[in-house]
Short mmCIF file of C-alpha atoms in Angstrom, two decimals:
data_model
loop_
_atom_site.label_atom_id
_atom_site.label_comp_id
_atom_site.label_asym_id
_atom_site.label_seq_id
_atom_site.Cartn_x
_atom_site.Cartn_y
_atom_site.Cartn_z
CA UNK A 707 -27.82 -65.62 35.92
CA UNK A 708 -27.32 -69.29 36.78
CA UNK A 709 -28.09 -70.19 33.41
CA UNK A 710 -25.82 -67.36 31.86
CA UNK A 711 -22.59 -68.82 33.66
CA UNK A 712 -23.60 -72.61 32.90
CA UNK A 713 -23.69 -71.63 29.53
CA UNK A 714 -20.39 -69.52 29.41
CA UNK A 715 -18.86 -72.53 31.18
CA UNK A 716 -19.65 -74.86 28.42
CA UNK A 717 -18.31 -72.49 25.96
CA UNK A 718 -15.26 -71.99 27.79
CA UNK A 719 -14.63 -75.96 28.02
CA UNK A 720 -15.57 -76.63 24.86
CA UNK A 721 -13.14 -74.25 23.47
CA UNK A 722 -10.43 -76.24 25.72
CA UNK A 723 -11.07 -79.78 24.82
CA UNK A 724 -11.83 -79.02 20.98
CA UNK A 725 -12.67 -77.14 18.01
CA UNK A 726 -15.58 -78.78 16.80
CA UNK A 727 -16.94 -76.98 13.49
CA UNK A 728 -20.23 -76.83 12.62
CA UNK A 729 -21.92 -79.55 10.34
CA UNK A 730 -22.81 -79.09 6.61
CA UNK A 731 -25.84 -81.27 7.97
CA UNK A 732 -26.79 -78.72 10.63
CA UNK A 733 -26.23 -75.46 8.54
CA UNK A 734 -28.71 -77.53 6.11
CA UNK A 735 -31.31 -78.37 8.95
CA UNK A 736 -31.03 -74.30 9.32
CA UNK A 737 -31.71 -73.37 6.11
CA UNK A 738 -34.12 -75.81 5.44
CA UNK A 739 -36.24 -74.43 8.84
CA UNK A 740 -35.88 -71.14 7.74
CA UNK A 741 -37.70 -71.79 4.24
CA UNK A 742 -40.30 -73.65 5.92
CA UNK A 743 -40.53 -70.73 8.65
CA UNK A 744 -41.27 -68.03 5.59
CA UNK A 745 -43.44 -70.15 4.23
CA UNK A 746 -45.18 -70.42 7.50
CA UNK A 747 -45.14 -66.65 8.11
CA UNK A 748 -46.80 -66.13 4.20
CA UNK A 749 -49.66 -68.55 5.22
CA UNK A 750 -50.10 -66.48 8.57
CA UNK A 751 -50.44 -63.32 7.02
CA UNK A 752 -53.04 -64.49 4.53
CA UNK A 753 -55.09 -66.03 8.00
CA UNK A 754 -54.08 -69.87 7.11
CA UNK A 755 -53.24 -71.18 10.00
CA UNK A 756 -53.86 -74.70 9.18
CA UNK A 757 -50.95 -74.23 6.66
CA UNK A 758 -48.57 -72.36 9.14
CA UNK A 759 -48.29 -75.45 11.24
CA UNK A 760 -47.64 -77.81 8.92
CA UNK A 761 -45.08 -75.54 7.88
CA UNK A 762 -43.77 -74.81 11.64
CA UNK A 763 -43.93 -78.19 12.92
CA UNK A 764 -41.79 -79.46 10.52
CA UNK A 765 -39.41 -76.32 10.72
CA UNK A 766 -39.01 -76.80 14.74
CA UNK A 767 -37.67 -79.85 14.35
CA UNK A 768 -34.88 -78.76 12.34
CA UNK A 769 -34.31 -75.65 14.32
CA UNK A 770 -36.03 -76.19 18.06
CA UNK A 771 -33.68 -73.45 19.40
CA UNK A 772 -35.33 -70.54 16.97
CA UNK A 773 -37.66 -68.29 19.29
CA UNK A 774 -38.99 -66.99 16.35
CA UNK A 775 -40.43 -70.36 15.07
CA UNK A 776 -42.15 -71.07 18.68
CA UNK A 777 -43.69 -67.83 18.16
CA UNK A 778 -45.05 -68.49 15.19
CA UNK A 779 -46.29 -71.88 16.18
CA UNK A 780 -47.70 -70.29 19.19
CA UNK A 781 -49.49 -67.79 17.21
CA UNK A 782 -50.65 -70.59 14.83
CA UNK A 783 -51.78 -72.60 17.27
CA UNK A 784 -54.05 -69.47 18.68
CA UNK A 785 -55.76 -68.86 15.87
CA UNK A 786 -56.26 -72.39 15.73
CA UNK A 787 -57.75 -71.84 19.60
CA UNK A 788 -55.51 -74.85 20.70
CA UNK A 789 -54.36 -72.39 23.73
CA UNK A 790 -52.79 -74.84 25.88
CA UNK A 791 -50.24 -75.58 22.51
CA UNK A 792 -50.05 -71.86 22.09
CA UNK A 793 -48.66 -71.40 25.78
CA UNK A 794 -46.26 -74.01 25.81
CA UNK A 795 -44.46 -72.52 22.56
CA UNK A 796 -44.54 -68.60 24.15
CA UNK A 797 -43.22 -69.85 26.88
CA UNK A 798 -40.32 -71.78 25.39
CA UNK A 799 -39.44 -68.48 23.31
CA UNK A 800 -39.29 -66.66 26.26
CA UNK A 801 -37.06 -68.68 27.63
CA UNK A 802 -34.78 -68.86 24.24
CA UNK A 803 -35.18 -65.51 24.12
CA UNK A 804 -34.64 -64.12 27.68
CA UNK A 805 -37.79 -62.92 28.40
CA UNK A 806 -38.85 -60.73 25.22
CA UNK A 807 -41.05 -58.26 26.04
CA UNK A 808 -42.63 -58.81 22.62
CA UNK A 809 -43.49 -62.60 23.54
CA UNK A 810 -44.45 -61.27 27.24
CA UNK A 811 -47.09 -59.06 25.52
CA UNK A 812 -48.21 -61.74 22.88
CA UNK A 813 -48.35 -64.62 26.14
CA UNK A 814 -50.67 -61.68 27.75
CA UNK A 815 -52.88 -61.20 24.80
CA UNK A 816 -53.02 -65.13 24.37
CA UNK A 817 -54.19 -65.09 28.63
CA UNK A 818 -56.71 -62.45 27.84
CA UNK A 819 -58.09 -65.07 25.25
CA UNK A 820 -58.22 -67.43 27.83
CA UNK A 821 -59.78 -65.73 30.16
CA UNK A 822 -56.81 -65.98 32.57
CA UNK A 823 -57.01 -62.14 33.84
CA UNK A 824 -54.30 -62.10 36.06
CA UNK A 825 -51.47 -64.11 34.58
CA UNK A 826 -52.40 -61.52 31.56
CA UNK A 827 -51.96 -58.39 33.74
CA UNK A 828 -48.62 -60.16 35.08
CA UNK A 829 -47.40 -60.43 31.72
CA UNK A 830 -48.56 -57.14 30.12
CA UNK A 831 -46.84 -55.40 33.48
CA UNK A 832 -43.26 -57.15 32.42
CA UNK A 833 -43.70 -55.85 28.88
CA UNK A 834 -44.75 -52.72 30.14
CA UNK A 835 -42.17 -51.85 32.03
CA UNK A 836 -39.29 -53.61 29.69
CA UNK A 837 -37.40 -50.12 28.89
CA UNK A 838 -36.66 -52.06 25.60
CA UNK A 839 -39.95 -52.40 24.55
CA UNK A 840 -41.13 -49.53 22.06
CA UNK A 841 -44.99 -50.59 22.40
CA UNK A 842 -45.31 -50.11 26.25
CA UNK A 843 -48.69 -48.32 25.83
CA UNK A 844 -49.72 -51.67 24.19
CA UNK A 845 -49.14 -53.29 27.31
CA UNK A 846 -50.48 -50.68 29.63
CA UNK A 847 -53.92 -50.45 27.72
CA UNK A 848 -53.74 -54.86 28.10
CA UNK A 849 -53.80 -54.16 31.57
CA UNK A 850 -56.61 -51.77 31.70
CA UNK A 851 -58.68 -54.33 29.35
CA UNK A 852 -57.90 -57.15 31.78
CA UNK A 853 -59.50 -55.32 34.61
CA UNK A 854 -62.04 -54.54 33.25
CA UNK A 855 -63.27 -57.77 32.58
CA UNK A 856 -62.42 -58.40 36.42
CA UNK A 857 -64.71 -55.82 36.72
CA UNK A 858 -62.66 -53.41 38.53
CA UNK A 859 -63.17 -50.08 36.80
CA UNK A 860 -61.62 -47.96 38.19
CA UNK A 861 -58.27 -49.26 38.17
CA UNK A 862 -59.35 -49.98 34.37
CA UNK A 863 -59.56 -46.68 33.69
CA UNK A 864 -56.27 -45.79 35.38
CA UNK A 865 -54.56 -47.52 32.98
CA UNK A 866 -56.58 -46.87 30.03
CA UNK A 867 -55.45 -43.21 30.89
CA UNK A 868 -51.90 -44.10 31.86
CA UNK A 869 -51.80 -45.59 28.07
CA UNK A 870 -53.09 -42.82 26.53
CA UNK A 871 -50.58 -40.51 28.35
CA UNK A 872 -48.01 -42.47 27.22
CA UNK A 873 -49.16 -42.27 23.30
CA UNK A 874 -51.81 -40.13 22.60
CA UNK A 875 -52.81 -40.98 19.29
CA UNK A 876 -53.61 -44.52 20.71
CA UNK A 877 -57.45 -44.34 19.67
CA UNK A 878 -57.82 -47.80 20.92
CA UNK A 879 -57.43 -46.64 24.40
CA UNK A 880 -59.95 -44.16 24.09
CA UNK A 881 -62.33 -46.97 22.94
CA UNK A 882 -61.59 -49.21 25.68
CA UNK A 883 -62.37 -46.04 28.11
CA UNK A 884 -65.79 -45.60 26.19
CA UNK A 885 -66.29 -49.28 27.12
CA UNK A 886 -65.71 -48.73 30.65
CA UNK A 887 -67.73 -45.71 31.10
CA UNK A 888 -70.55 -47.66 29.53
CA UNK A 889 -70.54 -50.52 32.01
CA UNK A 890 -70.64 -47.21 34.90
CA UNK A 891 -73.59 -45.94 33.25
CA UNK A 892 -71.62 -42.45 32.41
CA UNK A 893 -72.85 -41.85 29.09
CA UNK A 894 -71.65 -38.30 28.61
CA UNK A 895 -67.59 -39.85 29.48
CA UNK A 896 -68.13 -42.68 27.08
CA UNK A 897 -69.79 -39.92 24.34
CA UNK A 898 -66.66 -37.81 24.62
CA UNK A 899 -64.08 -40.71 24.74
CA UNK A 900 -65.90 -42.30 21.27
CA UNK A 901 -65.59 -38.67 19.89
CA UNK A 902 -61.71 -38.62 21.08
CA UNK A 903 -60.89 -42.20 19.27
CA UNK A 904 -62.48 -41.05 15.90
CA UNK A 905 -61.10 -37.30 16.52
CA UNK A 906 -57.81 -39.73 15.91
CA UNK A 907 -58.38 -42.20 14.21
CA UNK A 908 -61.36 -41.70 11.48
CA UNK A 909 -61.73 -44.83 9.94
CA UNK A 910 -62.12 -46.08 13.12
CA UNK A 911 -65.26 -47.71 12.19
CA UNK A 912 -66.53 -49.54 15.11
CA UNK A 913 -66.31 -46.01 17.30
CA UNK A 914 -68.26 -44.80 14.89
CA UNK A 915 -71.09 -47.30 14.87
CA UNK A 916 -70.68 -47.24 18.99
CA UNK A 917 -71.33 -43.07 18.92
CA UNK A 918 -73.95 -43.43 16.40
CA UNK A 919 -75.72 -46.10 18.54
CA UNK A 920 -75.38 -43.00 21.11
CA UNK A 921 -76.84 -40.45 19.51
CA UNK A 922 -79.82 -41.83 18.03
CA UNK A 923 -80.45 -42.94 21.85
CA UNK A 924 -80.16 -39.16 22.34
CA UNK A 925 -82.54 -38.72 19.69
CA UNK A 926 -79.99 -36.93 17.68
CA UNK A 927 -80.73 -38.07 14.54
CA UNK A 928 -79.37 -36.22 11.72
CA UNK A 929 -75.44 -36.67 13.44
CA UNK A 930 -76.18 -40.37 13.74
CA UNK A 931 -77.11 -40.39 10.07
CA UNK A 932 -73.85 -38.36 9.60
CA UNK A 933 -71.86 -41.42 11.44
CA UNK A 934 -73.38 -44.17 9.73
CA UNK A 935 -72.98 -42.88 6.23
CA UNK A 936 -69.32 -42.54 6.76
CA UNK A 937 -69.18 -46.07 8.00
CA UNK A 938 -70.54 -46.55 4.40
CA UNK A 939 -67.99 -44.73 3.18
CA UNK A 940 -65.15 -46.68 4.40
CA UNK A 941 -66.43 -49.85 4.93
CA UNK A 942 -69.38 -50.72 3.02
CA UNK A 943 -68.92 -54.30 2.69
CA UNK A 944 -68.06 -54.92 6.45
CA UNK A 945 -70.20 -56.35 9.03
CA UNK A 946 -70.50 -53.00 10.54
CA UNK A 947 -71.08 -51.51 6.89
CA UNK A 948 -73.96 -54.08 6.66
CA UNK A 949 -75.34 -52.82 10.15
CA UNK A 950 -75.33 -49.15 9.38
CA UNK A 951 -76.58 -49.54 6.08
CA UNK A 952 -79.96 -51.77 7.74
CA UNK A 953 -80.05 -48.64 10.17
CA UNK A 954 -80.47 -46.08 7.72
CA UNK A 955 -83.02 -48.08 5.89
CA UNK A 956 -84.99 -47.44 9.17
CA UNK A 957 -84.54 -43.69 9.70
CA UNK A 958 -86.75 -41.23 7.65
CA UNK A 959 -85.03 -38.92 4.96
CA UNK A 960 -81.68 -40.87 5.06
#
């Protein structure tokens, strides 16, 4: 609020003392940081990191007030793993920005990264409950995954099911809540929560590979055989193509 009336202040002066246009110089330093931006945001897209900051770096400079561009550094600098670089830019876009709940989730997802589990939930909680945000569930199911790698379950599963209320069709919810039930040692909850992310999402390949894994423990071969070969299907070339193809080397009649 503080910051809100400064800044009106300074308007409101400025508008007193002078008129002050706008330099040709500046409107170039804008352009010229957009262009490098795009070019940034092509090289992200095709996983080029390395490129993206050379491209970002050089368009901060001429436009350090652009949230978007410390986002995009920040998520350069992740894939990059320089998380300490990463941080500093989300946090300066938040703070352009007034607290995006978009950067809030993507500053939780870079914490989970880091390992930092509860400045993650803190930060997935704000997004969450942003009423401007249209990915809440996003958020919610970020909270579940950070506690369950604090290990609390329970409460993991309360929001893994709070997320799924919330959007239904969220299979990666369900798979989170097949992880969980596996580290309890309920394999009949993390069976039917597998089933539930495939039921929809099918090409959801690594739920597949996780229930097949499942069944063949159960000795039920010929519906393992079922999931692997649609793996096959839709991902032959993938790591977890690769894996169910080796499996069904192994099993008779397949």
């Amino acid at each position: 609020m503080l910051r809100r009336l400064k800044t009106v202040l300074i308007v409101l002066v400025v508008g007193l003392c002078s008129c002050a246009p706008v330099t040709r110089e500046a409107n170039q330093d804008v352009q010229q940081a957009d262009t490098h931006y795009k070019l940034a945001m092509a090289h992200l897209q095709s996983r080029n990191p390395t490129l993206a900051l050379k491209e970002l770096l050089i368009a901060v400079k001429q436009d350090p007030e652009n949230s978007s561009i410390h986002v995009a550094l920040a998520q350069a600098y992740q894939l990059k793993k320089a998380f300490p670089q990463a941080e500093t830019h989300y946090l300066k876009a938040l703070d352009l920005d007034n607290n995006e709940p978009r950067y809030q989730n993507n500053l939780a997802s870079l914490y989970l990264e880091m390992e930092e589990w509860e400045k993650a939930i803190h930060y997935f909680d704000l997004a969450a409950n942003n009423l401007l945000f249209a990915n809440a569930h996003v958020a919610v199911a970020g909270q579940a995954y950070a506690y369950f790698k604090k290990n609390d379950f329970n409460t993991a599963l309360d929001y893994a099911t709070k997320a799924i209320k919330m959007s239904p069709r969220y299979a990666s919810a369900y798979y989170l809540k097949s992880e969980i039930y596996h580290e309890m040692g309920n394999v009949d909850q993390e069976k039917y929560s597998l089933q539930r992310a495939i039921s929809v999402a099918p090409q959801f390949i690594r739920a597949r590979y996780q229930l097949a894994i499942l069944l063949l423990q159960e000795k039920s071969v010929d519906e393992a055989v079922d999931q692997l070969k649609i793996i096959l299907e839709v991902s032959p070339s993938s790591e977890l193509g690769q894996k169910a193809s080796s499996i069904l080397k192994t099993l008779p009649d397949s």
